[in-house]
Structures are given as C-alpha cells and as structure tokens.
Amino acid sequence: MTGRRLPHLPSQGAELGNAAPFFPKLGDLAADTAGSGRVGVVVTLPGEDSATTYHLRPPGGGPAWSAPADGTTLRPVPAQVTHATLLPGRDAVYDPRARQSSVPMEFHLEDGSTREGALVLTAIDLERLYAQTCRLLDRNENVLSEDS
C-alpha cells in the first residue's frame, strides 16, 4: 500500500456513488426521506423570502413542512407510468428455461417521455390474457356488426 488516502473508500469518510445532488426548483415534486418519506411540492427555496430551508406542501394541499437547505433529505420523484403500448415490429418471445413469455412494451410516462420495457408473463398469466383478449375481440366484433 502507498499510504495515500483513497477517497472512494467508505472507511476513509468519502461517500460512494456518483449521483449528482438534487436541488429542486420551485414547483418541483420532491420526496423527503426524513421521517416518513412523504412527497411534497417545493413552495419556498432556501434564501427566498429569508427562508433558510426548503418548504414543501402536500400536492393536494395541507400543512407545509421544512427540509434542510442543503437538500440532503430530498430526492426527485420519478414520473409515473400512465399506460403501456406494444412496441411495433417486435415479437413476443418465450423462454422455456424460465417458462415465461416476454412481450416488448413501450411505457408512457406522465411527463410525456417513454421507456422501453417488457411485460413478463407466466403460462397462467398468458391464459388469463388470452381469455380477456378473446372477450375484447368478441365485443369489438359485435360492435362492428351492429354498426353495419
């Protein structure tokens, strides 16, 4: 050993990880990891109106609370999935070892972005999906025959 301090070793006081610190802006949703981990809208920033902390309020309204000005207890709240669609041009695959099927999907998030992923189904899940899909196709066919 060289005897030099290595900053990436936790025993020497440095934290692991390379994530950038989170400094929310006014109106951002933030999860406060202090206490119960509740989610709030940032309504006051440190230094604004002589505030020395972040002030957050529940999204639907309610009493505000404070979080440290350095943002150490605040985390971003990821956008939630609104719906999923099949990825065009990609086929489902079956993995005989895992006894599962995988259907390529595109997940649409509330912020307008999308993420690719997969719907993983066991044999029982496939049977349930097949039964539900058949019922939906029958209903669609009935509607089409009524319209003509």
Coordinates of N, CA and C in Angstrom, one line a residue:
M1 N 0.8 -1.2 0.0 CA 0.0 0.0 0.0 C 0.9 1.2 0.0
T2 N 0.4 2.3 -0.6 CA 1.2 3.5 -0.7 C 1.0 4.4 0.5
G3 N -0.1 4.2 1.3 CA -0.3 5.0 2.5 C -1.1 6.3 2.1
R4 N -1.4 6.4 0.8 CA -2.3 7.6 0.4 C -3.7 7.3 0.7
R5 N -4.4 8.4 1.0 CA -5.9 8.2 1.2 C -6.5 8.0 -0.1
L6 N -7.4 7.1 -0.2 CA -8.2 6.8 -1.4 C -9.6 7.3 -1.1
P7 N -10.1 8.4 -1.8 CA -11.4 9.0 -1.5 C -12.6 8.1 -1.7
H8 N -12.4 7.0 -2.5 CA -13.5 6.2 -2.8 C -13.8 5.1 -1.8
L9 N -12.9 5.0 -0.8 CA -13.1 4.0 0.3 C -14.0 4.6 1.4
P10 N -15.2 3.9 1.7 CA -16.1 4.5 2.7 C -15.4 4.6 4.1
S11 N -14.5 3.7 4.4 CA -13.8 3.8 5.7 C -13.0 5.0 5.9
Q12 N -12.8 5.7 4.8 CA -12.0 7.0 4.9 C -12.9 8.2 4.8
G13 N -14.2 8.0 4.9 CA -15.1 9.2 5.1 C -15.7 9.6 3.8
A14 N -15.3 9.2 2.6 CA -16.0 9.7 1.4 C -17.2 8.8 1.1
E15 N -18.2 9.4 0.6 CA -19.4 8.6 0.2 C -19.2 7.9 -1.2
L16 N -19.7 6.8 -1.3 CA -19.7 6.1 -2.6 C -20.9 6.7 -3.5
G17 N -20.7 6.5 -4.7 CA -21.8 6.9 -5.7 C -21.3 8.2 -6.4
N18 N -22.0 8.3 -7.6 CA -21.6 9.4 -8.4 C -22.8 10.2 -8.8
A19 N -24.0 10.0 -8.1 CA -25.2 10.7 -8.5 C -25.0 12.2 -8.1
A20 N -25.5 13.1 -9.0 CA -25.4 14.5 -8.7 C -26.4 14.8 -7.6
P21 N -26.1 15.8 -6.7 CA -27.0 16.2 -5.7 C -28.3 16.7 -6.3
F22 N -29.4 16.6 -5.6 CA -30.7 17.1 -6.1 C -31.0 18.4 -5.4
F23 N -31.1 19.4 -6.2 CA -31.5 20.7 -5.7 C -32.8 21.1 -6.4
P24 N -34.0 20.8 -5.8 CA -35.2 21.0 -6.5 C -35.5 22.5 -6.8
K25 N -36.3 22.8 -7.8 CA -36.7 24.1 -8.1 C -38.1 24.4 -7.6
L26 N -38.5 25.6 -7.5 CA -39.9 25.9 -7.1 C -40.9 25.2 -8.0
G27 N -41.8 24.5 -7.3 CA -42.9 23.8 -8.0 C -42.5 22.3 -8.3
D28 N -41.3 21.9 -8.1 CA -40.9 20.5 -8.3 C -41.5 19.6 -7.2
L29 N -41.8 18.4 -7.6 CA -42.1 17.4 -6.6 C -40.9 16.8 -6.0
A30 N -40.8 16.6 -4.7 CA -39.7 16.0 -4.1 C -40.1 15.1 -3.0
A31 N -39.4 14.0 -2.8 CA -39.7 13.0 -1.7 C -38.7 13.4 -0.6
D32 N -39.2 13.6 0.6 CA -38.4 14.0 1.7 C -38.1 12.7 2.5
T33 N -36.9 12.2 2.5 CA -36.5 11.0 3.1 C -36.5 11.1 4.6
A34 N -36.5 12.3 5.2 CA -36.5 12.4 6.6 C -37.9 12.0 7.1
G35 N -38.0 11.3 8.2 CA -39.3 10.9 8.7 C -40.0 9.8 7.8
S36 N -41.2 10.1 7.4 CA -42.0 9.1 6.7 C -41.8 9.1 5.2
G37 N -40.9 9.9 4.6 CA -40.6 9.9 3.2 C -41.8 10.5 2.4
R38 N -42.5 11.4 2.9 CA -43.7 12.0 2.2 C -43.2 12.8 1.0
V39 N -44.1 13.0 0.1 CA -43.9 13.7 -1.1 C -44.5 15.1 -1.0
G40 N -43.8 16.1 -1.5 CA -44.4 17.4 -1.5 C -43.9 18.3 -2.6
V41 N -44.7 19.4 -2.8 CA -44.3 20.4 -3.9 C -43.4 21.4 -3.2
V42 N -42.3 21.8 -3.8 CA -41.5 22.8 -3.2 C -42.1 24.1 -3.4
V43 N -42.4 24.8 -2.3 CA -43.1 26.1 -2.3 C -42.2 27.2 -1.9
T44 N -41.1 27.0 -1.3 CA -40.1 28.0 -1.0 C -38.8 27.4 -1.0
L45 N -37.8 28.2 -1.7 CA -36.5 27.8 -1.8 C -35.6 28.4 -0.7
P46 N -34.5 27.8 -0.3 CA -33.6 28.4 0.7 C -33.1 29.8 0.1
G47 N -33.1 30.8 1.0 CA -32.6 32.1 0.5 C -33.7 33.0 -0.1
E48 N -34.9 32.4 -0.3 CA -36.0 33.1 -0.9 C -36.9 33.6 0.3
D49 N -37.2 34.9 0.3 CA -38.0 35.5 1.4 C -37.4 35.2 2.7
S50 N -36.1 35.2 2.8 CA -35.3 35.0 4.0 C -35.5 33.6 4.6
A51 N -35.9 32.7 3.8 CA -36.1 31.3 4.2 C -34.7 30.6 4.3
T52 N -34.5 29.8 5.3 CA -33.2 29.1 5.5 C -33.3 27.6 5.2
T53 N -34.5 27.2 4.8 CA -34.8 25.8 4.4 C -35.7 25.7 3.2
Y54 N -35.8 24.5 2.7 CA -36.8 24.3 1.7 C -38.2 24.1 2.4
H55 N -39.2 24.6 1.8 CA -40.6 24.4 2.4 C -41.3 23.6 1.3
L56 N -42.0 22.6 1.8 CA -42.8 21.7 0.9 C -44.2 21.6 1.4
R57 N -45.1 21.4 0.5 CA -46.5 21.2 0.9 C -47.1 20.0 0.1
P58 N -48.0 19.2 0.7 CA -48.5 18.0 0.0 C -49.2 18.5 -1.3
P59 N -49.1 17.7 -2.4 CA -49.6 18.1 -3.7 C -51.1 18.5 -3.6
G60 N -51.9 17.9 -2.8 CA -53.3 18.2 -2.7 C -53.6 19.3 -1.7
G61 N -52.6 19.9 -1.2 CA -52.8 21.0 -0.1 C -52.6 20.4 1.3
G62 N -52.4 21.2 2.2 CA -52.2 20.8 3.6 C -51.1 21.6 4.2
P63 N -50.7 21.2 5.4 CA -49.7 22.0 6.1 C -48.3 21.8 5.5
A64 N -47.5 22.8 5.4 CA -46.2 22.8 4.9 C -45.2 22.3 5.9
W65 N -44.1 21.8 5.4 CA -43.0 21.3 6.3 C -41.7 21.8 5.8
S66 N -40.6 21.7 6.5 CA -39.3 22.2 6.1 C -38.4 21.0 5.9
A67 N -37.4 21.2 5.0 CA -36.4 20.3 4.7 C -35.0 21.0 4.7
P68 N -33.9 20.4 5.1 CA -32.7 21.1 5.2 C -32.3 21.8 3.9
A69 N -31.7 23.0 4.0 CA -31.3 23.8 2.8 C -30.3 23.1 1.9
D70 N -29.5 22.2 2.4 CA -28.6 21.5 1.6 C -29.2 20.4 0.7
G71 N -30.5 20.2 0.9 CA -31.3 19.2 0.1 C -30.9 17.7 0.4
T72 N -30.2 17.5 1.4 CA -29.7 16.1 1.7 C -30.8 15.1 1.9
T73 N -32.0 15.5 2.3 CA -33.1 14.6 2.6 C -34.1 14.5 1.4
L74 N -33.8 15.3 0.4 CA -34.8 15.4 -0.7 C -34.3 14.5 -1.9
R75 N -35.3 13.9 -2.5 CA -35.0 13.1 -3.7 C -36.0 13.4 -4.8
P76 N -35.6 13.3 -6.1 CA -36.6 13.6 -7.1 C -37.7 12.5 -7.1
V77 N -38.9 12.9 -7.6 CA -40.0 11.9 -7.7 C -40.1 11.6 -9.2
P78 N -39.9 10.3 -9.5 CA -39.9 10.0 -11.0 C -41.3 10.1 -11.5
A79 N -41.4 10.4 -12.8 CA -42.7 10.5 -13.4 C -43.4 9.1 -13.4
Q80 N -44.7 9.1 -13.2 CA -45.4 7.8 -13.1 C -45.8 7.3 -14.5
V81 N -46.0 6.0 -14.7 CA -46.4 5.4 -15.9 C -47.9 5.7 -16.1
T82 N -48.4 6.2 -17.2 CA -49.8 6.4 -17.5 C -50.4 5.2 -18.2
H83 N -49.7 4.6 -19.1 CA -50.1 3.5 -19.9 C -49.0 2.8 -20.6
A84 N -49.3 1.7 -21.2 CA -48.2 0.9 -22.0 C -48.8 0.5 -23.3
T85 N -48.0 0.5 -24.3 CA -48.4 0.0 -25.6 C -47.4 -1.0 -26.2
L86 N -47.9 -1.8 -27.1 CA -47.0 -2.8 -27.7 C -45.9 -2.1 -28.6
L87 N -44.7 -2.5 -28.5 CA -43.7 -1.9 -29.4 C -43.9 -2.5 -30.8
P88 N -44.0 -1.6 -31.8 CA -44.3 -2.0 -33.2 C -43.1 -2.8 -33.7
G89 N -43.4 -3.8 -34.5 CA -42.3 -4.5 -35.2 C -41.5 -5.5 -34.3
R90 N -41.9 -5.6 -33.0 CA -41.1 -6.5 -32.1 C -42.1 -7.6 -31.7
D91 N -41.6 -8.8 -31.7 CA -42.4 -10.0 -31.4 C -42.2 -10.4 -30.0
A92 N -43.2 -11.0 -29.4 CA -43.0 -11.7 -28.1 C -42.1 -12.9 -28.2
V93 N -41.5 -13.2 -27.1 CA -40.6 -14.4 -27.1 C -40.9 -15.3 -25.9
Y94 N -40.6 -16.5 -26.0 CA -40.9 -17.5 -24.9 C -39.5 -18.0 -24.5
D95 N -39.3 -18.0 -23.2 CA -38.1 -18.6 -22.6 C -38.4 -19.9 -21.9
P96 N -38.1 -21.0 -22.6 CA -38.5 -22.3 -22.0 C -37.8 -22.6 -20.6
R97 N -36.6 -22.1 -20.4 CA -36.0 -22.4 -19.1 C -36.7 -21.7 -18.0
A98 N -37.1 -20.4 -18.2 CA -37.8 -19.7 -17.2 C -39.3 -20.0 -17.2
R99 N -39.8 -20.6 -18.3 CA -41.2 -20.8 -18.5 C -42.0 -19.6 -18.4
Q100 N -41.4 -18.5 -19.1 CA -42.1 -17.2 -19.2 C -42.0 -16.7 -20.6
S101 N -43.0 -15.8 -20.9 CA -43.0 -15.1 -22.1 C -42.7 -13.6 -21.8
S102 N -42.1 -13.0 -22.8 CA -41.8 -11.6 -22.7 C -42.4 -10.8 -23.9
V103 N -43.2 -9.8 -23.6 CA -43.8 -9.0 -24.7 C -43.2 -7.6 -24.6
P104 N -42.5 -7.2 -25.7 CA -41.9 -5.9 -25.7 C -42.9 -4.8 -25.6
M105 N -42.7 -3.8 -24.7 CA -43.7 -2.8 -24.4 C -43.0 -1.4 -24.5
E106 N -43.8 -0.4 -24.7 CA -43.4 1.0 -24.5 C -44.2 1.6 -23.4
F107 N -43.6 2.0 -22.4 CA -44.3 2.6 -21.2 C -44.3 4.1 -21.4
H108 N -45.5 4.7 -21.3 CA -45.6 6.2 -21.5 C -45.8 6.8 -20.1
L109 N -45.0 7.8 -19.8 CA -44.9 8.5 -18.5 C -45.7 9.8 -18.6
E110 N -46.1 10.2 -17.4 CA -47.0 11.4 -17.3 C -46.3 12.7 -17.7
D111 N -44.9 12.7 -17.8 CA -44.2 13.9 -18.3 C -44.1 13.9 -19.8
G112 N -44.7 12.9 -20.5 CA -44.6 12.8 -21.9 C -43.5 11.9 -22.5
S113 N -42.6 11.5 -21.6 CA -41.5 10.7 -22.1 C -41.9 9.2 -22.2
T114 N -41.1 8.4 -22.8 CA -41.4 6.9 -22.9 C -40.2 6.1 -22.5
R115 N -40.4 4.9 -22.1 CA -39.4 4.0 -21.8 C -39.7 2.6 -22.4
E116 N -38.7 1.9 -22.9 CA -39.0 0.6 -23.4 C -38.8 -0.4 -22.2
G117 N -39.6 -1.5 -22.3 CA -39.6 -2.5 -21.2 C -40.2 -3.7 -21.7
A118 N -40.6 -4.6 -20.8 CA -41.2 -5.9 -21.2 C -42.3 -6.2 -20.2
L119 N -43.3 -6.8 -20.8 CA -44.4 -7.5 -19.9 C -44.0 -8.9 -19.9
V120 N -43.7 -9.4 -18.7 CA -43.3 -10.8 -18.5 C -44.5 -11.6 -18.0
L121 N -44.8 -12.7 -18.6 CA -46.0 -13.5 -18.3 C -45.6 -14.9 -18.1
T122 N -46.2 -15.5 -17.1 CA -46.1 -17.0 -16.9 C -47.2 -17.6 -17.7
A123 N -47.2 -18.9 -17.7 CA -48.3 -19.7 -18.5 C -49.7 -19.3 -18.0
I124 N -49.8 -19.2 -16.7 CA -51.2 -18.9 -16.2 C -51.5 -17.4 -16.6
D125 N -50.6 -16.5 -16.5 CA -50.8 -15.1 -17.0 C -51.2 -15.1 -18.4
L126 N -50.5 -15.9 -19.3 CA -50.9 -15.9 -20.7 C -52.3 -16.4 -20.9
E127 N -52.7 -17.5 -20.2 CA -54.1 -18.0 -20.3 C -55.1 -16.9 -19.9
R128 N -54.9 -16.2 -18.8 CA -55.8 -15.1 -18.4 C -55.8 -14.0 -19.5
L129 N -54.7 -13.6 -20.0 CA -54.6 -12.6 -21.0 C -55.3 -13.0 -22.3
Y130 N -55.2 -14.3 -22.6 CA -55.8 -14.9 -23.8 C -57.3 -14.8 -23.6
A131 N -57.8 -15.2 -22.5 CA -59.3 -15.2 -22.2 C -59.8 -13.7 -22.3
Q132 N -59.1 -12.8 -21.7 CA -59.5 -11.4 -21.7 C -59.5 -10.8 -23.1
T133 N -58.4 -11.2 -23.8 CA -58.3 -10.6 -25.2 C -59.4 -11.2 -26.1
C134 N -59.7 -12.5 -25.9 CA -60.8 -13.1 -26.7 C -62.1 -12.4 -26.4
R135 N -62.4 -12.1 -25.2 CA -63.7 -11.4 -24.8 C -63.7 -10.0 -25.4
L136 N -62.5 -9.3 -25.4 CA -62.5 -7.9 -26.0 C -62.7 -8.0 -27.5
L137 N -62.1 -9.0 -28.2 CA -62.3 -9.1 -29.6 C -63.7 -9.5 -30.0
D138 N -64.4 -10.3 -29.2 CA -65.8 -10.6 -29.4 C -66.6 -9.3 -29.3
R139 N -66.4 -8.5 -28.2 CA -67.1 -7.3 -28.1 C -66.9 -6.3 -29.2
N140 N -65.7 -6.3 -29.7 CA -65.4 -5.4 -30.8 C -66.1 -5.9 -32.1
E141 N -66.1 -7.2 -32.3 CA -66.8 -7.8 -33.4 C -68.3 -7.5 -33.4
N142 N -68.9 -7.6 -32.2 CA -70.3 -7.3 -32.0 C -70.6 -5.8 -32.3
V143 N -69.8 -4.9 -31.9 CA -70.0 -3.5 -32.2 C -69.9 -3.2 -33.7
L144 N -68.9 -3.9 -34.3 CA -68.7 -3.7 -35.7 C -69.9 -4.2 -36.5
S145 N -70.5 -5.3 -36.1 CA -71.6 -5.9 -36.8 C -72.9 -5.1 -36.5
E146 N -73.0 -4.4 -35.4 CA -74.1 -3.5 -35.1 C -74.1 -2.3 -35.9
D147 N -72.8 -1.8 -36.2 CA -72.7 -0.6 -37.0 C -73.0 -0.8 -38.5
S148 N -72.9 -2.0 -38.9 CA -73.1 -2.2 -40.4 C -74.5 -2.6 -40.7

